[in-house]
Amino acid sequence: MRYSGIANMAMSLKPQELLVLLKVCAHPERKFTFAALSKELSMSAAEVHASVKRAVVAGLAVQRGRGDWQPIRPALQEFLLHGARYAFPAEVGAVKRGVPTSYGVPPLAGALLGGGDAPVWAHPQGSARGPSLSPIYRTAPQAALADPALHQLLALLDALRTGRARERELAGKFVLAALSGLDAAA
């Protein structure tokens, strides 16, 4: 495996890697630049670039050339299903106004009977009220408000991070389908 000059750097994953990777996965037809990702995710270009470097080192993305990279979907699926909840646990807080997440967002919203209010990411532009949940990264709520496809993937990630067994199982099926380009109902 080649590390492109970063073999001596001690790197560990940060939660923003998942935000960057899921944004790209949400729009497989697009070719993102670091500047475009930076703007759409409310992150600096340096943060996006560093996230991609860490994702490549971790085996969640592959880099073919300068600025030419893409997520490795099977590796990302495996990490989301089996590692994200341990590496980046979510904190549940007080009831607040915010952006719905987890089982408060389709496809889980239509597939599960929620027991009470669905969790939200605290945000002034939010449309719902519920127990607050820490987002995977501080800019995730704003990015989700601007991108429904990304919102859906982030909500599924939150269900994997915080849900009970049934919620995690169903969220896992939807994540696999979304990242494979299949219909989860099939």
PDB file of C-alpha atoms in Angstrom:
ATOM      1  CA  MET A   1       0.000   0.000   0.000  1.00  0.00           C
ATOM      2  CA  ARG A   2       1.313   3.432  -0.920  1.00  0.00           C
ATOM      3  CA  TYR A   3       0.814   6.364   1.445  1.00  0.00           C
ATOM      4  CA  SER A   4       1.923   9.196  -0.866  1.00  0.00           C
ATOM      5  CA  GLY A   5       4.483  10.746   1.443  1.00  0.00           C
ATOM      6  CA  ILE A   6       2.386  10.571   4.589  1.00  0.00           C
ATOM      7  CA  ALA A   7       3.656   7.270   5.939  1.00  0.00           C
ATOM      8  CA  ASN A   8       5.491   8.978   8.783  1.00  0.00           C
ATOM      9  CA  MET A   9       2.454  10.940   9.932  1.00  0.00           C
ATOM     10  CA  ALA A  10       0.512   9.454  12.809  1.00  0.00           C
ATOM     11  CA  MET A  11      -3.102   9.790  11.701  1.00  0.00           C
ATOM     12  CA  SER A  12      -6.343   8.784  13.254  1.00  0.00           C
ATOM     13  CA  LEU A  13      -9.837   9.209  11.926  1.00  0.00           C
ATOM     14  CA  LYS A  14     -11.887  12.215  12.932  1.00  0.00           C
ATOM     15  CA  PRO A  15     -15.661  12.439  12.664  1.00  0.00           C
ATOM     16  CA  GLN A  16     -15.559  14.992   9.847  1.00  0.00           C
ATOM     17  CA  GLU A  17     -14.201  12.270   7.559  1.00  0.00           C
ATOM     18  CA  LEU A  18     -17.635  10.659   7.632  1.00  0.00           C
ATOM     19  CA  LEU A  19     -19.315  13.962   6.749  1.00  0.00           C
ATOM     20  CA  VAL A  20     -17.001  14.425   3.744  1.00  0.00           C
ATOM     21  CA  LEU A  21     -17.309  10.803   2.581  1.00  0.00           C
ATOM     22  CA  LEU A  22     -21.088  10.712   2.958  1.00  0.00           C
ATOM     23  CA  LYS A  23     -21.447  13.979   1.022  1.00  0.00           C
ATOM     24  CA  VAL A  24     -19.572  12.450  -1.905  1.00  0.00           C
ATOM     25  CA  CYS A  25     -21.532   9.179  -1.624  1.00  0.00           C
ATOM     26  CA  ALA A  26     -24.824  11.098  -1.583  1.00  0.00           C
ATOM     27  CA  HIS A  27     -24.010  12.446  -5.059  1.00  0.00           C
ATOM     28  CA  PRO A  28     -22.126   9.752  -6.995  1.00  0.00           C
ATOM     29  CA  GLU A  29     -22.681  11.553 -10.298  1.00  0.00           C
ATOM     30  CA  ARG A  30     -20.790  14.676  -9.154  1.00  0.00           C
ATOM     31  CA  LYS A  31     -17.062  15.322  -9.237  1.00  0.00           C
ATOM     32  CA  PHE A  32     -16.325  17.400  -6.131  1.00  0.00           C
ATOM     33  CA  THR A  33     -13.393  19.743  -5.716  1.00  0.00           C
ATOM     34  CA  PHE A  34     -12.022  20.467  -2.263  1.00  0.00           C
ATOM     35  CA  ALA A  35     -13.352  24.028  -2.651  1.00  0.00           C
ATOM     36  CA  ALA A  36     -16.873  22.811  -3.487  1.00  0.00           C
ATOM     37  CA  LEU A  37     -16.906  20.397  -0.547  1.00  0.00           C
ATOM     38  CA  SER A  38     -15.571  23.149   1.675  1.00  0.00           C
ATOM     39  CA  LYS A  39     -18.396  25.494   0.737  1.00  0.00           C
ATOM     40  CA  GLU A  40     -21.187  22.903   0.869  1.00  0.00           C
ATOM     41  CA  LEU A  41     -20.057  21.436   4.205  1.00  0.00           C
ATOM     42  CA  SER A  42     -19.121  24.758   5.871  1.00  0.00           C
ATOM     43  CA  MET A  43     -15.585  23.522   6.432  1.00  0.00           C
ATOM     44  CA  SER A  44     -12.302  25.032   5.338  1.00  0.00           C
ATOM     45  CA  ALA A  45     -10.621  23.610   2.249  1.00  0.00           C
ATOM     46  CA  ALA A  46      -7.718  22.581   4.490  1.00  0.00           C
ATOM     47  CA  GLU A  47     -10.119  20.621   6.750  1.00  0.00           C
ATOM     48  CA  VAL A  48     -11.616  18.842   3.739  1.00  0.00           C
ATOM     49  CA  HIS A  49      -8.186  18.055   2.311  1.00  0.00           C
ATOM     50  CA  ALA A  50      -6.944  16.709   5.662  1.00  0.00           C
ATOM     51  CA  SER A  51     -10.127  14.618   5.998  1.00  0.00           C
ATOM     52  CA  VAL A  52      -9.543  13.039   2.616  1.00  0.00           C
ATOM     53  CA  LYS A  53      -5.905  12.290   3.514  1.00  0.00           C
ATOM     54  CA  ARG A  54      -6.969  10.591   6.755  1.00  0.00           C
ATOM     55  CA  ALA A  55      -9.703   8.643   4.949  1.00  0.00           C
ATOM     56  CA  VAL A  56      -7.159   7.406   2.400  1.00  0.00           C
ATOM     57  CA  VAL A  57      -4.738   6.307   5.129  1.00  0.00           C
ATOM     58  CA  ALA A  58      -7.587   4.537   6.952  1.00  0.00           C
ATOM     59  CA  GLY A  59      -8.626   2.684   3.793  1.00  0.00           C
ATOM     60  CA  LEU A  60     -11.991   4.422   3.492  1.00  0.00           C
ATOM     61  CA  ALA A  61     -11.017   6.268   0.306  1.00  0.00           C
ATOM     62  CA  VAL A  62      -8.602   5.842  -2.557  1.00  0.00           C
ATOM     63  CA  GLN A  63      -6.577   8.562  -4.194  1.00  0.00           C
ATOM     64  CA  ARG A  64      -5.625   8.110  -7.834  1.00  0.00           C
ATOM     65  CA  GLY A  65      -3.966  11.446  -8.407  1.00  0.00           C
ATOM     66  CA  ARG A  66      -3.924  14.998  -7.190  1.00  0.00           C
ATOM     67  CA  GLY A  67      -7.489  15.918  -6.318  1.00  0.00           C
ATOM     68  CA  ASP A  68      -8.776  12.662  -7.832  1.00  0.00           C
ATOM     69  CA  TRP A  69     -10.141  10.510  -5.034  1.00  0.00           C
ATOM     70  CA  GLN A  70     -13.259   8.610  -4.125  1.00  0.00           C
ATOM     71  CA  PRO A  71     -14.695   6.709  -1.177  1.00  0.00           C
ATOM     72  CA  ILE A  72     -14.226   2.954  -1.055  1.00  0.00           C
ATOM     73  CA  ARG A  73     -17.887   2.132  -0.544  1.00  0.00           C
ATOM     74  CA  PRO A  74     -17.530  -1.431   0.834  1.00  0.00           C
ATOM     75  CA  ALA A  75     -14.981  -0.252   3.423  1.00  0.00           C
ATOM     76  CA  LEU A  76     -17.143   2.739   4.347  1.00  0.00           C
ATOM     77  CA  GLN A  77     -20.187   0.469   4.686  1.00  0.00           C
ATOM     78  CA  GLU A  78     -18.300  -1.846   7.010  1.00  0.00           C
ATOM     79  CA  PHE A  79     -17.050   1.031   9.147  1.00  0.00           C
ATOM     80  CA  LEU A  80     -20.488   2.657   9.365  1.00  0.00           C
ATOM     81  CA  LEU A  81     -22.167  -0.618  10.329  1.00  0.00           C
ATOM     82  CA  HIS A  82     -19.598  -1.913  12.782  1.00  0.00           C
ATOM     83  CA  GLY A  83     -17.297   0.873  13.934  1.00  0.00           C
ATOM     84  CA  ALA A  84     -18.862   4.327  13.844  1.00  0.00           C
ATOM     85  CA  ARG A  85     -20.929   3.920  17.001  1.00  0.00           C
ATOM     86  CA  TYR A  86     -17.803   2.973  18.959  1.00  0.00           C
ATOM     87  CA  ALA A  87     -15.398   5.447  17.375  1.00  0.00           C
ATOM     88  CA  PHE A  88     -17.807   8.402  17.381  1.00  0.00           C
ATOM     89  CA  PRO A  89     -20.545   7.848  19.974  1.00  0.00           C
ATOM     90  CA  ALA A  90     -23.365  10.382  20.023  1.00  0.00           C
ATOM     91  CA  GLU A  91     -24.452  12.197  23.148  1.00  0.00           C
ATOM     92  CA  VAL A  92     -28.157  12.590  23.897  1.00  0.00           C
ATOM     93  CA  GLY A  93     -29.129  15.833  25.605  1.00  0.00           C
ATOM     94  CA  ALA A  94     -32.096  17.929  26.630  1.00  0.00           C
ATOM     95  CA  VAL A  95     -35.167  18.464  24.471  1.00  0.00           C
ATOM     96  CA  LYS A  96     -34.509  21.283  22.006  1.00  0.00           C
ATOM     97  CA  ARG A  97     -35.630  22.682  18.674  1.00  0.00           C
ATOM     98  CA  GLY A  98     -33.579  21.387  15.802  1.00  0.00           C
ATOM     99  CA  VAL A  99     -33.142  19.403  12.619  1.00  0.00           C
ATOM    100  CA  PRO A 100     -34.668  15.899  12.778  1.00  0.00           C
ATOM    101  CA  THR A 101     -32.272  12.965  12.635  1.00  0.00           C
ATOM    102  CA  SER A 102     -32.177   9.189  13.142  1.00  0.00           C
ATOM    103  CA  TYR A 103     -35.667   7.662  12.988  1.00  0.00           C
ATOM    104  CA  GLY A 104     -37.181  11.141  12.490  1.00  0.00           C
ATOM    105  CA  VAL A 105     -36.038  11.208   8.841  1.00  0.00           C
ATOM    106  CA  PRO A 106     -37.119   8.997   5.935  1.00  0.00           C
ATOM    107  CA  PRO A 107     -36.633   6.180   5.208  1.00  0.00           C
ATOM    108  CA  LEU A 108     -36.611   5.237   8.896  1.00  0.00           C
ATOM    109  CA  ALA A 109     -39.437   7.669   9.731  1.00  0.00           C
ATOM    110  CA  GLY A 110     -41.788   5.643   7.556  1.00  0.00           C
ATOM    111  CA  ALA A 111     -40.439   2.242   8.542  1.00  0.00           C
ATOM    112  CA  LEU A 112     -40.344   2.451  12.328  1.00  0.00           C
ATOM    113  CA  LEU A 113     -42.904   3.365  14.897  1.00  0.00           C
ATOM    114  CA  GLY A 114     -41.014   5.873  16.982  1.00  0.00           C
ATOM    115  CA  GLY A 115     -41.358   5.688  20.726  1.00  0.00           C
ATOM    116  CA  GLY A 116     -41.721   9.389  21.510  1.00  0.00           C
ATOM    117  CA  ASP A 117     -40.122  12.389  19.902  1.00  0.00           C
ATOM    118  CA  ALA A 118     -37.423  11.717  17.345  1.00  0.00           C
ATOM    119  CA  PRO A 119     -33.954  13.090  18.100  1.00  0.00           C
ATOM    120  CA  VAL A 120     -32.796  16.386  16.624  1.00  0.00           C
ATOM    121  CA  TRP A 121     -29.537  18.220  16.067  1.00  0.00           C
ATOM    122  CA  ALA A 122     -30.000  21.474  17.972  1.00  0.00           C
ATOM    123  CA  HIS A 123     -30.207  24.222  15.349  1.00  0.00           C
ATOM    124  CA  PRO A 124     -32.111  27.524  15.146  1.00  0.00           C
ATOM    125  CA  GLN A 125     -33.482  26.704  11.679  1.00  0.00           C
ATOM    126  CA  GLY A 126     -34.763  23.309  12.812  1.00  0.00           C
ATOM    127  CA  SER A 127     -38.362  22.318  12.211  1.00  0.00           C
ATOM    128  CA  ALA A 128     -38.825  19.797  15.019  1.00  0.00           C
ATOM    129  CA  ARG A 129     -38.509  19.408  18.750  1.00  0.00           C
ATOM    130  CA  GLY A 130     -36.980  16.413  20.451  1.00  0.00           C
ATOM    131  CA  PRO A 131     -34.081  15.129  22.498  1.00  0.00           C
ATOM    132  CA  SER A 132     -30.914  16.756  21.199  1.00  0.00           C
ATOM    133  CA  LEU A 133     -28.290  14.517  19.667  1.00  0.00           C
ATOM    134  CA  SER A 134     -24.709  15.529  19.018  1.00  0.00           C
ATOM    135  CA  PRO A 135     -24.115  15.541  15.252  1.00  0.00           C
ATOM    136  CA  ILE A 136     -21.173  13.656  13.745  1.00  0.00           C
ATOM    137  CA  TYR A 137     -19.566  17.061  13.091  1.00  0.00           C
ATOM    138  CA  ARG A 138     -20.515  20.582  14.111  1.00  0.00           C
ATOM    139  CA  THR A 139     -21.453  21.671  10.561  1.00  0.00           C
ATOM    140  CA  ALA A 140     -23.551  18.587   9.759  1.00  0.00           C
ATOM    141  CA  PRO A 141     -26.951  20.183  10.567  1.00  0.00           C
ATOM    142  CA  GLN A 142     -26.340  23.143   8.249  1.00  0.00           C
ATOM    143  CA  ALA A 143     -25.046  20.866   5.471  1.00  0.00           C
ATOM    144  CA  ALA A 144     -28.062  18.566   5.913  1.00  0.00           C
ATOM    145  CA  LEU A 145     -30.520  21.448   5.649  1.00  0.00           C
ATOM    146  CA  ALA A 146     -29.058  22.294   2.247  1.00  0.00           C
ATOM    147  CA  ASP A 147     -28.845  18.703   0.954  1.00  0.00           C
ATOM    148  CA  PRO A 148     -31.682  16.197   1.514  1.00  0.00           C
ATOM    149  CA  ALA A 149     -29.646  13.234   0.210  1.00  0.00           C
ATOM    150  CA  LEU A 150     -26.836  13.968   2.668  1.00  0.00           C
ATOM    151  CA  HIS A 151     -29.416  14.531   5.431  1.00  0.00           C
ATOM    152  CA  GLN A 152     -30.798  11.053   4.858  1.00  0.00           C
ATOM    153  CA  LEU A 153     -27.354   9.417   5.084  1.00  0.00           C
ATOM    154  CA  LEU A 154     -26.424  11.386   8.210  1.00  0.00           C
ATOM    155  CA  ALA A 155     -29.730  10.438   9.854  1.00  0.00           C
ATOM    156  CA  LEU A 156     -29.079   6.764   9.065  1.00  0.00           C
ATOM    157  CA  LEU A 157     -25.603   7.144  10.560  1.00  0.00           C
ATOM    158  CA  ASP A 158     -27.175   8.566  13.725  1.00  0.00           C
ATOM    159  CA  ALA A 159     -29.552   5.601  13.903  1.00  0.00           C
ATOM    160  CA  LEU A 160     -26.518   3.327  13.687  1.00  0.00           C
ATOM    161  CA  ARG A 161     -24.732   5.358  16.375  1.00  0.00           C
ATOM    162  CA  THR A 162     -27.622   5.572  18.858  1.00  0.00           C
ATOM    163  CA  GLY A 163     -30.426   3.228  17.927  1.00  0.00           C
ATOM    164  CA  ARG A 164     -31.639   0.097  19.588  1.00  0.00           C
ATOM    165  CA  ALA A 165     -31.001  -3.225  17.857  1.00  0.00           C
ATOM    166  CA  ARG A 166     -34.066  -3.039  15.559  1.00  0.00           C
ATOM    167  CA  GLU A 167     -33.306   0.558  14.515  1.00  0.00           C
ATOM    168  CA  ARG A 168     -29.658  -0.289  13.843  1.00  0.00           C
ATOM    169  CA  GLU A 169     -30.592  -3.371  11.823  1.00  0.00           C
ATOM    170  CA  LEU A 170     -33.019  -1.453   9.625  1.00  0.00           C
ATOM    171  CA  ALA A 171     -30.682   1.551   9.304  1.00  0.00           C
ATOM    172  CA  GLY A 172     -27.919  -0.848   8.269  1.00  0.00           C
ATOM    173  CA  LYS A 173     -30.058  -2.223   5.449  1.00  0.00           C
ATOM    174  CA  PHE A 174     -30.823   1.289   4.222  1.00  0.00           C
ATOM    175  CA  VAL A 175     -27.153   2.324   4.422  1.00  0.00           C
ATOM    176  CA  LEU A 176     -26.061  -0.745   2.463  1.00  0.00           C
ATOM    177  CA  ALA A 177     -28.695  -0.034  -0.166  1.00  0.00           C
ATOM    178  CA  ALA A 178     -27.860   3.670  -0.397  1.00  0.00           C
ATOM    179  CA  LEU A 179     -24.126   3.122  -0.734  1.00  0.00           C
ATOM    180  CA  SER A 180     -24.603   0.229  -3.180  1.00  0.00           C
ATOM    181  CA  GLY A 181     -27.137   2.097  -5.321  1.00  0.00           C
ATOM    182  CA  LEU A 182     -29.840  -0.493  -4.652  1.00  0.00           C
ATOM    183  CA  ASP A 183     -33.443  -0.225  -3.530  1.00  0.00           C
ATOM    184  CA  ALA A 184     -33.633  -1.152   0.177  1.00  0.00           C
ATOM    185  CA  ALA A 185     -37.186  -2.441  -0.242  1.00  0.00           C
ATOM    186  CA  ALA A 186     -35.970  -5.175  -2.593  1.00  0.00           C
TER     187      ALA A 186
END
